[in-house]
Short mmCIF file of C-alpha atoms in Angstrom, two decimals:
data_model
loop_
_atom_site.label_atom_id
_atom_site.label_comp_id
_atom_site.label_asym_id
_atom_site.label_seq_id
_atom_site.Cartn_x
_atom_site.Cartn_y
_atom_site.Cartn_z
CA MET A 1 -46.12 73.66 -63.64
CA ILE A 2 -48.00 76.68 -62.38
CA ARG A 3 -50.62 76.19 -65.09
CA TRP A 4 -51.14 72.57 -64.01
CA ASN A 5 -51.52 73.62 -60.36
CA LYS A 6 -54.12 76.20 -61.38
CA PHE A 7 -55.92 73.57 -63.43
CA ILE A 8 -55.94 71.09 -60.56
CA LEU A 9 -57.12 73.78 -58.13
CA ALA A 10 -59.94 74.83 -60.45
CA PHE A 11 -60.94 71.17 -60.90
CA LEU A 12 -61.06 70.60 -57.13
CA VAL A 13 -63.11 73.75 -56.55
CA ALA A 14 -65.59 72.72 -59.23
CA PHE A 15 -65.73 69.15 -57.91
CA LEU A 16 -66.32 70.18 -54.30
CA SER A 17 -68.86 72.81 -55.33
CA GLY A 18 -70.70 70.24 -57.40
CA SER A 19 -70.63 67.73 -54.54
CA ALA A 20 -71.97 70.29 -52.09
CA THR A 21 -74.74 71.19 -54.52
CA ALA A 22 -75.62 67.52 -54.98
CA VAL A 23 -75.78 66.98 -51.22
CA ALA A 24 -77.99 70.06 -50.80
CA GLN A 25 -80.28 68.91 -53.61
CA GLN A 26 -80.62 65.44 -52.09
CA ALA A 27 -81.38 66.95 -48.67
CA ALA A 28 -84.06 69.14 -50.24
CA SER A 29 -85.49 66.14 -52.06
CA LEU A 30 -85.80 64.27 -48.74
CA ARG A 31 -88.33 66.80 -47.48
CA ARG A 32 -92.00 67.35 -48.28
CA TYR A 33 -94.25 70.24 -47.24
CA VAL A 34 -97.96 70.18 -46.39
CA ASP A 35 -100.22 73.20 -45.86
CA ALA A 36 -103.99 72.85 -45.35
CA ALA A 37 -104.66 76.52 -46.12
CA ASN A 38 -102.37 77.12 -49.08
CA GLY A 39 -101.40 73.72 -50.47
CA ALA A 40 -102.86 71.66 -53.31
CA TYR A 41 -103.01 67.91 -53.89
CA ALA A 42 -101.34 68.18 -57.31
CA ASN A 43 -98.33 70.16 -56.02
CA ASP A 44 -94.96 68.40 -55.81
CA GLY A 45 -94.56 69.28 -52.11
CA LEU A 46 -90.89 70.24 -52.50
CA SER A 47 -91.29 73.73 -50.99
CA TRP A 48 -93.76 75.73 -48.95
CA ALA A 49 -94.78 77.50 -52.17
CA GLN A 50 -95.57 74.12 -53.75
CA ALA A 51 -96.92 72.44 -50.60
CA LYS A 52 -99.37 69.58 -50.76
CA ASN A 53 -102.57 69.64 -48.74
CA ASN A 54 -102.65 65.93 -47.86
CA ILE A 55 -100.28 64.51 -45.25
CA GLN A 56 -100.56 60.88 -46.35
CA GLU A 57 -99.83 61.78 -49.96
CA ALA A 58 -96.68 63.60 -48.83
CA ILE A 59 -95.53 60.61 -46.72
CA ASN A 60 -96.22 58.15 -49.53
CA ASP A 61 -94.50 60.28 -52.16
CA LEU A 62 -91.40 60.69 -50.00
CA ALA A 63 -91.32 56.98 -49.09
CA ALA A 64 -91.47 56.04 -52.78
CA TYR A 65 -88.68 58.51 -53.61
CA MET A 66 -86.47 57.06 -50.87
CA ALA A 67 -87.17 53.45 -51.83
CA ALA A 68 -86.31 54.11 -55.48
CA ARG A 69 -82.88 55.42 -54.43
CA GLY A 70 -82.12 52.90 -51.72
CA LEU A 71 -82.42 55.50 -48.95
CA THR A 72 -83.64 54.19 -45.60
CA GLU A 73 -83.64 57.24 -43.34
CA GLY A 74 -83.47 61.03 -43.24
CA GLY A 75 -86.92 61.81 -44.66
CA GLU A 76 -88.91 64.76 -43.28
CA VAL A 77 -92.45 66.04 -43.75
CA PHE A 78 -93.22 69.57 -42.52
CA VAL A 79 -96.90 70.29 -41.82
CA ALA A 80 -98.44 73.74 -41.33
CA GLU A 81 -101.16 74.55 -38.81
CA GLY A 82 -104.72 73.40 -39.48
CA THR A 83 -106.89 70.32 -39.07
CA TYR A 84 -106.22 67.20 -41.12
CA SER A 85 -108.15 63.94 -41.39
CA PRO A 86 -106.82 60.54 -42.56
CA THR A 87 -107.52 59.52 -46.14
CA GLU A 88 -106.01 56.05 -46.45
CA GLY A 89 -107.01 52.81 -44.73
CA THR A 90 -104.89 50.33 -42.81
CA GLU A 91 -106.98 47.60 -44.44
CA GLU A 92 -110.01 47.16 -46.66
CA GLY A 93 -113.63 46.98 -45.65
CA SER A 94 -114.57 50.19 -43.85
CA THR A 95 -113.79 53.88 -43.77
CA LEU A 96 -113.23 53.42 -40.03
CA PHE A 97 -109.85 51.84 -40.88
CA ALA A 98 -108.57 55.20 -42.15
CA SER A 99 -105.42 56.36 -40.32
CA PHE A 100 -102.35 58.50 -40.80
CA LYS A 101 -99.90 55.72 -41.68
CA MET A 102 -96.33 56.34 -40.62
CA SER A 103 -93.35 55.19 -42.67
CA PRO A 104 -89.93 54.02 -41.41
CA GLY A 105 -87.11 56.50 -41.87
CA ILE A 106 -89.47 59.50 -42.04
CA ALA A 107 -90.11 62.12 -39.35
CA VAL A 108 -93.35 64.12 -39.60
CA TYR A 109 -93.34 67.54 -37.90
CA GLY A 110 -96.32 69.78 -37.11
CA GLY A 111 -96.43 73.24 -35.55
CA PHE A 112 -95.44 75.36 -38.56
CA PRO A 113 -97.41 78.52 -39.44
CA ALA A 114 -99.57 78.64 -42.56
CA GLY A 115 -97.30 79.34 -45.50
CA GLY A 116 -94.32 78.06 -43.51
CA GLY A 117 -93.17 81.46 -42.29
CA GLY A 118 -89.80 80.80 -43.91
CA ILE A 119 -89.02 78.14 -41.28
CA GLU A 120 -86.82 75.31 -42.48
CA ASP A 121 -85.78 73.81 -39.13
CA PRO A 122 -88.21 72.12 -36.68
CA ALA A 123 -86.23 73.65 -33.81
CA ASP A 124 -87.44 77.09 -34.94
CA ARG A 125 -91.17 76.34 -34.72
CA PRO A 126 -92.82 79.15 -32.68
CA MET A 127 -93.97 78.31 -29.16
CA LYS A 128 -96.74 79.93 -27.11
CA ASP A 129 -95.78 82.83 -24.88
CA GLY A 130 -94.61 81.56 -21.54
CA SER A 131 -94.44 77.98 -22.76
CA ARG A 132 -92.68 75.51 -20.48
CA TYR A 133 -93.25 72.28 -22.35
CA GLY A 134 -92.28 70.90 -25.74
CA TRP A 135 -95.86 70.42 -26.92
CA GLN A 136 -96.99 74.05 -26.54
CA PHE A 137 -96.69 75.16 -30.15
CA LEU A 138 -98.18 78.48 -31.20
CA HIS A 139 -99.55 77.04 -34.45
CA GLU A 140 -101.67 74.01 -33.55
CA THR A 141 -101.60 71.20 -36.08
CA VAL A 142 -104.46 68.77 -35.50
CA LEU A 143 -104.77 65.17 -36.65
CA SER A 144 -108.46 64.40 -36.26
CA GLY A 145 -110.34 61.11 -36.37
CA ASP A 146 -113.60 62.85 -37.28
CA LEU A 147 -114.69 61.59 -40.69
CA LEU A 148 -117.57 64.09 -40.68
CA ALA A 149 -116.28 67.55 -39.81
CA SER A 150 -119.89 68.69 -39.31
CA SER A 151 -120.39 66.04 -36.58
CA PRO A 152 -117.26 65.92 -34.41
CA ALA A 153 -116.88 63.66 -31.40
CA THR A 154 -117.90 65.05 -28.02
CA PHE A 155 -116.25 64.48 -24.63
CA ALA A 156 -117.69 65.59 -21.29
CA TRP A 157 -116.91 64.58 -17.71
CA SER A 158 -119.84 63.45 -15.56
CA ASP A 159 -119.39 64.04 -11.83
CA GLU A 160 -122.43 61.90 -11.15
CA ASP A 161 -121.20 58.88 -13.10
CA GLN A 162 -117.50 59.53 -12.50
CA THR A 163 -116.66 58.85 -16.13
CA TYR A 164 -116.62 60.54 -19.53
CA THR A 165 -119.81 60.81 -21.51
CA THR A 166 -118.78 60.48 -25.14
CA ALA A 167 -120.30 60.46 -28.60
CA PHE A 168 -118.44 59.38 -31.75
CA PRO A 169 -120.79 59.87 -34.75
CA SER A 170 -118.27 58.74 -37.38
CA ASN A 171 -114.72 58.24 -36.15
CA VAL A 172 -111.77 56.12 -37.16
CA TYR A 173 -110.40 53.28 -35.02
CA HIS A 174 -106.92 54.85 -34.81
CA VAL A 175 -105.95 58.39 -35.77
CA VAL A 176 -102.26 57.46 -36.21
CA TRP A 177 -101.01 53.99 -37.21
CA PHE A 178 -97.39 52.87 -36.79
CA ALA A 179 -97.92 49.14 -37.49
CA THR A 180 -97.25 49.59 -41.19
CA ALA A 181 -94.89 46.57 -41.35
CA GLY A 182 -97.81 44.28 -40.53
CA PHE A 183 -98.16 41.45 -38.03
CA ASP A 184 -96.43 38.08 -37.75
CA ALA A 185 -98.14 34.69 -37.64
CA GLY A 186 -98.59 35.02 -33.89
CA GLY A 187 -100.39 38.32 -34.20
CA LYS A 188 -97.50 40.45 -32.92
CA PRO A 189 -96.59 43.61 -34.86
CA VAL A 190 -93.41 43.56 -36.93
CA ALA A 191 -90.94 46.21 -35.74
CA LEU A 192 -90.23 49.10 -38.10
CA SER A 193 -86.93 48.77 -39.97
CA ARG A 194 -86.04 52.40 -39.19
CA GLU A 195 -87.34 54.92 -36.69
CA ALA A 196 -90.56 56.77 -37.61
CA VAL A 197 -91.26 59.98 -35.68
CA LEU A 198 -94.39 62.05 -35.13
CA ASP A 199 -93.58 65.42 -33.54
CA GLY A 200 -95.66 68.51 -32.81
CA PHE A 201 -99.29 67.48 -33.32
CA THR A 202 -102.58 67.42 -31.45
CA ILE A 203 -104.13 63.97 -31.93
CA LYS A 204 -107.82 63.67 -31.15
CA HIS A 205 -111.12 61.89 -31.67
CA GLY A 206 -110.00 58.34 -32.44
CA HIS A 207 -112.39 55.61 -31.32
CA ALA A 208 -111.09 52.02 -31.12
CA ALA A 209 -114.56 50.81 -30.32
CA ASP A 210 -115.12 47.28 -31.64
CA ALA A 211 -115.47 45.22 -28.45
CA THR A 212 -116.62 42.17 -30.42
CA LEU A 213 -113.03 41.67 -31.64
CA SER A 214 -111.31 41.32 -28.27
CA GLY A 215 -107.57 40.89 -28.74
CA ARG A 216 -107.52 42.70 -32.10
CA HIS A 217 -106.31 46.21 -32.74
CA TYR A 218 -109.79 47.58 -33.44
CA SER A 219 -110.35 48.02 -29.70
CA ARG A 220 -106.92 49.39 -28.73
CA GLY A 221 -105.17 52.72 -29.20
CA GLY A 222 -107.84 55.22 -30.24
CA GLY A 223 -105.37 58.06 -30.69
CA VAL A 224 -102.17 56.24 -31.64
CA TYR A 225 -101.34 52.58 -32.30
CA LEU A 226 -97.59 52.47 -31.66
CA VAL A 227 -95.06 49.66 -32.27
CA ASP A 228 -91.32 49.12 -31.89
CA GLY A 229 -89.44 51.75 -33.90
CA GLY A 230 -92.16 54.37 -33.58
CA VAL A 231 -91.77 57.63 -31.64
CA VAL A 232 -94.43 60.12 -30.52
CA ARG A 233 -92.78 63.33 -29.34
CA ASN A 234 -93.99 66.84 -28.36
CA CYS A 235 -97.61 65.89 -28.99
CA ILE A 236 -100.96 66.47 -27.30
CA VAL A 237 -103.17 63.37 -27.30
CA THR A 238 -106.71 64.17 -26.19
CA GLU A 239 -110.34 63.01 -26.37
CA ASN A 240 -109.68 59.55 -27.75
CA ALA A 241 -111.24 56.27 -26.63
CA ALA A 242 -110.48 52.55 -26.75
CA VAL A 243 -112.67 49.82 -25.35
CA GLU A 244 -109.85 47.51 -24.29
CA ARG A 245 -106.50 49.25 -23.85
CA GLY A 246 -104.82 52.60 -24.36
CA GLY A 247 -107.54 55.18 -24.89
CA GLY A 248 -104.94 57.74 -25.98
CA ILE A 249 -101.96 55.60 -27.01
CA TYR A 250 -101.39 51.84 -27.21
CA LEU A 251 -97.79 50.59 -27.31
CA ASP A 252 -97.89 47.08 -28.76
CA GLY A 253 -94.56 45.46 -27.88
CA GLY A 254 -92.48 48.63 -28.21
CA GLY A 255 -92.27 52.25 -29.24
CA ARG A 256 -91.59 55.44 -27.32
CA VAL A 257 -93.69 58.36 -26.08
CA GLU A 258 -91.73 61.39 -24.90
CA SER A 259 -92.37 65.00 -23.94
CA SER A 260 -96.10 64.70 -24.61
CA PHE A 261 -99.34 65.70 -22.89
CA ILE A 262 -101.91 62.90 -22.63
CA HIS A 263 -105.22 64.11 -21.24
CA ARG A 264 -108.98 63.45 -21.39
CA ASN A 265 -108.83 59.98 -22.93
CA THR A 266 -110.78 56.90 -21.89
CA ALA A 267 -110.56 53.07 -21.89
CA PRO A 268 -113.75 52.08 -20.09
CA GLY A 269 -113.88 48.35 -20.88
CA ALA A 270 -117.12 46.67 -21.90
CA SER A 271 -119.61 44.25 -20.39
CA THR A 272 -118.49 41.46 -22.74
CA ILE A 273 -114.76 41.69 -21.86
CA ALA A 274 -112.78 42.02 -18.63
CA GLU A 275 -110.59 44.79 -20.02
CA GLY A 276 -110.27 48.56 -19.91
CA TYR A 277 -106.56 49.20 -19.19
CA GLY A 278 -104.73 52.53 -19.40
CA GLY A 279 -107.07 55.42 -20.07
CA GLY A 280 -104.19 57.62 -21.19
CA ILE A 281 -101.56 55.09 -22.25
CA ALA A 282 -101.27 51.30 -22.21
CA LEU A 283 -97.94 49.49 -22.75
CA VAL A 284 -98.12 45.77 -23.48
CA GLY A 285 -94.95 43.68 -23.73
CA GLY A 286 -92.58 46.61 -24.29
CA GLY A 287 -92.16 50.32 -24.85
CA ASP A 288 -91.23 53.46 -22.92
CA VAL A 289 -92.91 56.65 -21.74
CA ARG A 290 -90.65 59.58 -20.84
CA TYR A 291 -90.92 63.21 -19.69
CA SER A 292 -94.69 63.33 -20.24
CA MET A 293 -97.85 64.38 -18.38
CA ILE A 294 -100.76 61.95 -18.14
CA VAL A 295 -103.69 63.89 -16.72
CA ASN A 296 -107.52 63.69 -16.47
CA ASN A 297 -107.90 60.28 -18.13
CA PHE A 298 -110.32 57.45 -17.26
CA ALA A 299 -110.19 53.65 -17.41
CA ALA A 300 -111.56 50.61 -15.68
CA ASN A 301 -108.00 49.76 -14.57
CA GLY A 302 -105.12 52.22 -14.52
CA GLY A 303 -106.95 55.48 -15.07
CA GLY A 304 -103.82 57.19 -16.33
CA LEU A 305 -101.37 54.46 -17.28
CA ALA A 306 -101.15 50.67 -17.54
CA LEU A 307 -98.01 48.56 -18.03
CA TYR A 308 -99.39 45.14 -18.84
CA ASN A 309 -97.97 41.73 -19.68
CA PRO A 310 -100.77 39.30 -20.51
CA ASP A 311 -99.11 36.33 -18.77
CA ASP A 312 -96.35 35.64 -16.27
CA GLY A 313 -94.64 32.82 -18.12
CA GLY A 314 -91.23 34.52 -18.31
CA THR A 315 -88.75 35.63 -15.69
CA ILE A 316 -89.11 38.88 -13.81
CA GLU A 317 -86.12 40.28 -15.74
CA GLU A 318 -87.79 39.46 -19.06
CA SER A 319 -90.95 41.22 -17.95
CA LEU A 320 -89.22 44.46 -16.99
CA CYS A 321 -89.14 45.41 -20.67
CA MET A 322 -91.46 48.40 -20.43
CA SER A 323 -91.10 51.55 -18.41
CA ALA A 324 -92.46 54.97 -17.50
CA VAL A 325 -89.77 57.48 -16.53
CA ALA A 326 -89.73 61.09 -15.25
CA SER A 327 -93.43 61.69 -15.93
CA VAL A 328 -96.47 63.00 -14.04
CA VAL A 329 -99.64 60.93 -13.59
CA ALA A 330 -102.28 63.17 -11.99
CA ASN A 331 -106.02 63.54 -11.54
CA ASN A 332 -106.95 60.34 -13.39
CA THR A 333 -109.86 58.09 -12.42
CA ALA A 334 -110.42 54.30 -12.47
CA SER A 335 -113.80 52.63 -12.05
CA ASN A 336 -112.29 49.30 -10.88
CA GLU A 337 -108.64 49.48 -9.85
CA ALA A 338 -105.60 51.80 -9.78
CA GLY A 339 -106.62 55.40 -10.26
CA GLY A 340 -103.09 56.29 -11.39
CA VAL A 341 -100.99 53.34 -12.61
CA TYR A 342 -101.71 49.64 -13.07
CA LEU A 343 -98.75 47.20 -13.30
CA ARG A 344 -99.35 43.60 -14.30
CA ASN A 345 -96.59 40.98 -14.61
CA GLY A 346 -93.82 43.52 -14.93
CA GLY A 347 -92.94 47.10 -15.78
CA ILE A 348 -90.67 49.76 -14.28
CA LEU A 349 -91.67 53.11 -12.80
CA ASN A 350 -88.73 55.47 -12.23
CA LEU A 351 -88.72 59.14 -11.21
CA MET A 352 -92.51 59.25 -11.39
CA THR A 353 -94.89 61.67 -9.68
CA VAL A 354 -98.27 59.99 -9.18
CA THR A 355 -100.69 62.28 -7.37
CA ALA A 356 -104.36 63.17 -6.86
CA ASN A 357 -105.73 60.13 -8.69
CA ARG A 358 -109.00 58.42 -7.78
CA CYS A 359 -110.25 54.82 -7.64
CA ASN A 360 -113.99 54.10 -7.42
CA GLY A 361 -113.78 50.30 -7.37
CA THR A 362 -114.69 49.67 -3.74
CA GLY A 363 -117.09 46.73 -3.56
CA ILE A 364 -116.56 45.70 -7.19
CA THR A 365 -115.45 42.11 -7.90
CA VAL A 366 -114.03 41.07 -11.29
CA ASN A 367 -112.89 37.49 -11.97
CA ASN A 368 -113.19 36.70 -8.25
CA VAL A 369 -110.83 39.57 -7.36
CA GLN A 370 -112.07 42.38 -5.17
CA ASN A 371 -111.25 45.77 -6.66
CA GLY A 372 -110.81 49.22 -5.20
CA LYS A 373 -107.49 48.61 -3.43
CA SER A 374 -105.28 51.49 -4.59
CA ALA A 375 -105.63 55.07 -5.71
CA GLY A 376 -101.99 55.44 -6.76
CA VAL A 377 -100.44 52.23 -8.12
CA TYR A 378 -101.67 48.64 -8.14
CA VAL A 379 -99.20 45.80 -8.77
CA ALA A 380 -100.59 42.48 -9.98
CA ASN A 381 -97.88 39.84 -9.45
CA TYR A 382 -94.74 41.91 -9.90
CA GLY A 383 -93.22 45.21 -10.91
CA CYS A 384 -90.40 47.58 -10.02
CA ILE A 385 -90.72 51.11 -8.59
CA LEU A 386 -87.76 53.46 -8.13
CA ASN A 387 -87.31 57.07 -7.00
CA SER A 388 -91.01 57.93 -7.21
CA VAL A 389 -93.68 59.76 -5.21
CA PHE A 390 -97.29 58.62 -4.68
CA TRP A 391 -99.54 61.06 -2.87
CA GLY A 392 -103.03 62.46 -2.53
CA GLY A 393 -105.07 59.73 -4.21
CA THR A 394 -108.47 58.68 -2.89
CA ILE A 395 -110.57 55.49 -2.93
CA GLY A 396 -114.33 55.69 -2.64
CA THR A 397 -115.45 57.99 0.18
CA ASP A 398 -112.69 57.49 2.75
CA GLY A 399 -109.81 55.42 1.35
CA TYR A 400 -106.26 56.70 0.89
CA VAL A 401 -104.10 53.68 -0.02
CA GLN A 402 -101.46 54.66 -2.61
CA TYR A 403 -99.85 51.25 -3.22
CA TYR A 404 -101.26 47.74 -3.25
CA HIS A 405 -99.49 44.55 -4.29
CA ARG A 406 -101.45 41.43 -5.14
CA PRO A 407 -99.13 38.52 -5.98
CA ASP A 408 -100.23 35.44 -7.85
CA ALA A 409 -101.59 32.79 -5.48
CA ARG A 410 -98.62 30.56 -6.42
CA GLN A 411 -96.12 33.23 -5.47
CA THR A 412 -97.26 34.40 -2.04
CA GLY A 413 -94.12 32.95 -0.49
CA ASP A 414 -91.91 35.06 -2.75
CA LEU A 415 -91.05 38.74 -2.76
CA THR A 416 -92.26 39.49 -6.25
CA SER A 417 -92.42 43.29 -6.32
CA LEU A 418 -89.62 45.81 -5.72
CA VAL A 419 -89.83 49.35 -4.31
CA PHE A 420 -86.70 51.46 -3.77
CA HIS A 421 -86.13 55.09 -2.74
CA SER A 422 -89.78 56.11 -3.05
CA ALA A 423 -92.37 57.92 -0.94
CA PHE A 424 -96.04 57.18 -0.24
CA SER A 425 -98.65 59.11 1.70
CA ASP A 426 -100.38 57.02 4.39
CA GLN A 427 -97.72 54.32 4.26
CA ALA A 428 -99.15 52.77 7.44
CA ILE A 429 -102.20 51.53 5.49
CA THR A 430 -100.29 50.56 2.35
CA GLU A 431 -100.18 46.88 1.39
CA LEU A 432 -96.47 46.02 1.22
CA THR A 433 -96.59 42.44 2.57
CA TYR A 434 -95.06 40.67 -0.42
CA THR A 435 -92.92 43.58 -1.58
CA TYR A 436 -89.16 43.92 -1.14
CA ARG A 437 -88.54 47.54 -0.25
CA SER A 438 -85.65 49.76 0.73
CA SER A 439 -85.50 53.47 1.63
CA VAL A 440 -89.26 53.95 1.49
CA LEU A 441 -90.51 57.20 3.01
CA SER A 442 -93.95 57.94 4.45
CA LEU A 443 -95.55 61.28 3.51
CA GLU A 444 -98.15 63.22 5.42
CA ARG A 445 -101.67 63.24 4.04
CA ASP A 446 -101.64 67.04 3.96
CA ASN A 447 -99.68 68.81 1.25
CA PHE A 448 -98.01 71.23 3.66
CA SER A 449 -98.19 72.25 7.29
CA ASP A 450 -99.88 75.47 8.44
CA ASP A 451 -97.77 75.54 11.59
CA SER A 452 -94.46 74.24 12.78
CA ASN A 453 -95.48 70.57 12.88
CA ILE A 454 -92.63 68.29 11.93
CA GLY A 455 -93.41 65.87 9.12
CA ASN A 456 -92.76 64.87 5.54
CA TYR A 457 -94.88 67.18 3.43
CA PRO A 458 -94.67 67.03 -0.39
CA ILE A 459 -95.60 70.72 -0.93
CA PHE A 460 -96.98 70.31 -4.44
CA THR A 461 -98.16 73.43 -6.26
CA ARG A 462 -101.67 72.89 -7.53
CA PRO A 463 -102.04 73.92 -11.19
CA ALA A 464 -104.89 76.06 -12.41
CA GLN A 465 -108.22 74.52 -13.44
CA ASP A 466 -110.44 75.16 -16.44
CA ASP A 467 -114.19 75.84 -16.38
CA ASN A 468 -114.87 72.09 -16.07
CA ASP A 469 -112.55 71.68 -13.06
CA ASN A 470 -109.99 69.81 -15.16
CA LEU A 471 -106.38 70.43 -14.22
CA ARG A 472 -104.73 72.65 -16.80
CA VAL A 473 -101.33 71.02 -16.44
CA GLY A 474 -99.09 72.12 -19.28
CA VAL A 475 -101.86 73.87 -21.20
CA VAL A 476 -101.85 77.60 -21.81
#
């Protein structure tokens, strides 16, 4: 009897040991490594020592491995510091279609040191000294849209023209592409079957520039084209451009941006189209932005952020399908309307700080609508604002309106916009006629009082500036 017990015990130990080994081997097989400095294309990518040097090859190899085994999630790609350019197109016909194509069920992490540094957990990626934000990695990992490294894109702010002067010698339409499941017959992107995550990268120099194809993706989302099921987290998105919408990031019907720094992007519009929405980020028909900073961007409408539904055919509830939460929108500029945030036919702003934005649209008329009404937030038809602060924005030479609501002509008898528990500087000159509001506070125009004057002062701390007078929010 004792012998049988020993036999059974030995069998169980061997079985459990073998199972644990199998699980560990499968986990290891669900990871690929990429290293620009030390990797090679022919490597298997199963360790830092055998890292690949091409991100797309690592994603494709892992996706094929998972598909062959019926695995739908749990894949990881670890990428070491360096600059990477896309090598595979979203469609045929031009090198400008090249993008980093994300795959469902796979998370791609940047911010690792060259050689890996022995790090096998994204939570252990080194951060900069004194870092306060999730995107401040010590080892910068750049996804670049420059097809010619010798001729990179250039970005410079013009005080005279109040816009960015840009040059894109040879740059892709989108640096990162999440719409890998394609589009349906109506032109809407198909949602990803499993979550795809991009975490820990600097994304720059995408140029969605083809204004002749209005309504197509070629003019939207220069940095990232995001769809439902896609996540951008702990990233810096900078110096990208889109003619129509979302200079930095375009959320087409869904997706999520969180804990990211979106700065120095542009969506200027073009003479042939009445567009140019969301210099930093544009959400259309869905999606969420959370815990992020949207700073120093430019657009025709919504210098920092635009939440945009193309039509108002649905109910208000159906149109509140996109949101920006617990984020900062600061120091952005619009040439037409809404220096900070533009809401059209829906969208929710909650726990937002919208400050020091600028609108230069005074005297400009587009589609028979006079522009230049709001420096902070502009609501076309309807939207919902909760628990937010709007302060310090300017219009032209002497305007200070932070909120303006323009309902559809058919709806002027209805209260079509909602504002609760929020604060605005210069509330006395804010257009709230067709807005239902509750617990709305008026802030002083000054940031703080130099004496004992009683008033509502926001007391913001102004962040440092760089040599070009750009706010250095979140950047060390």
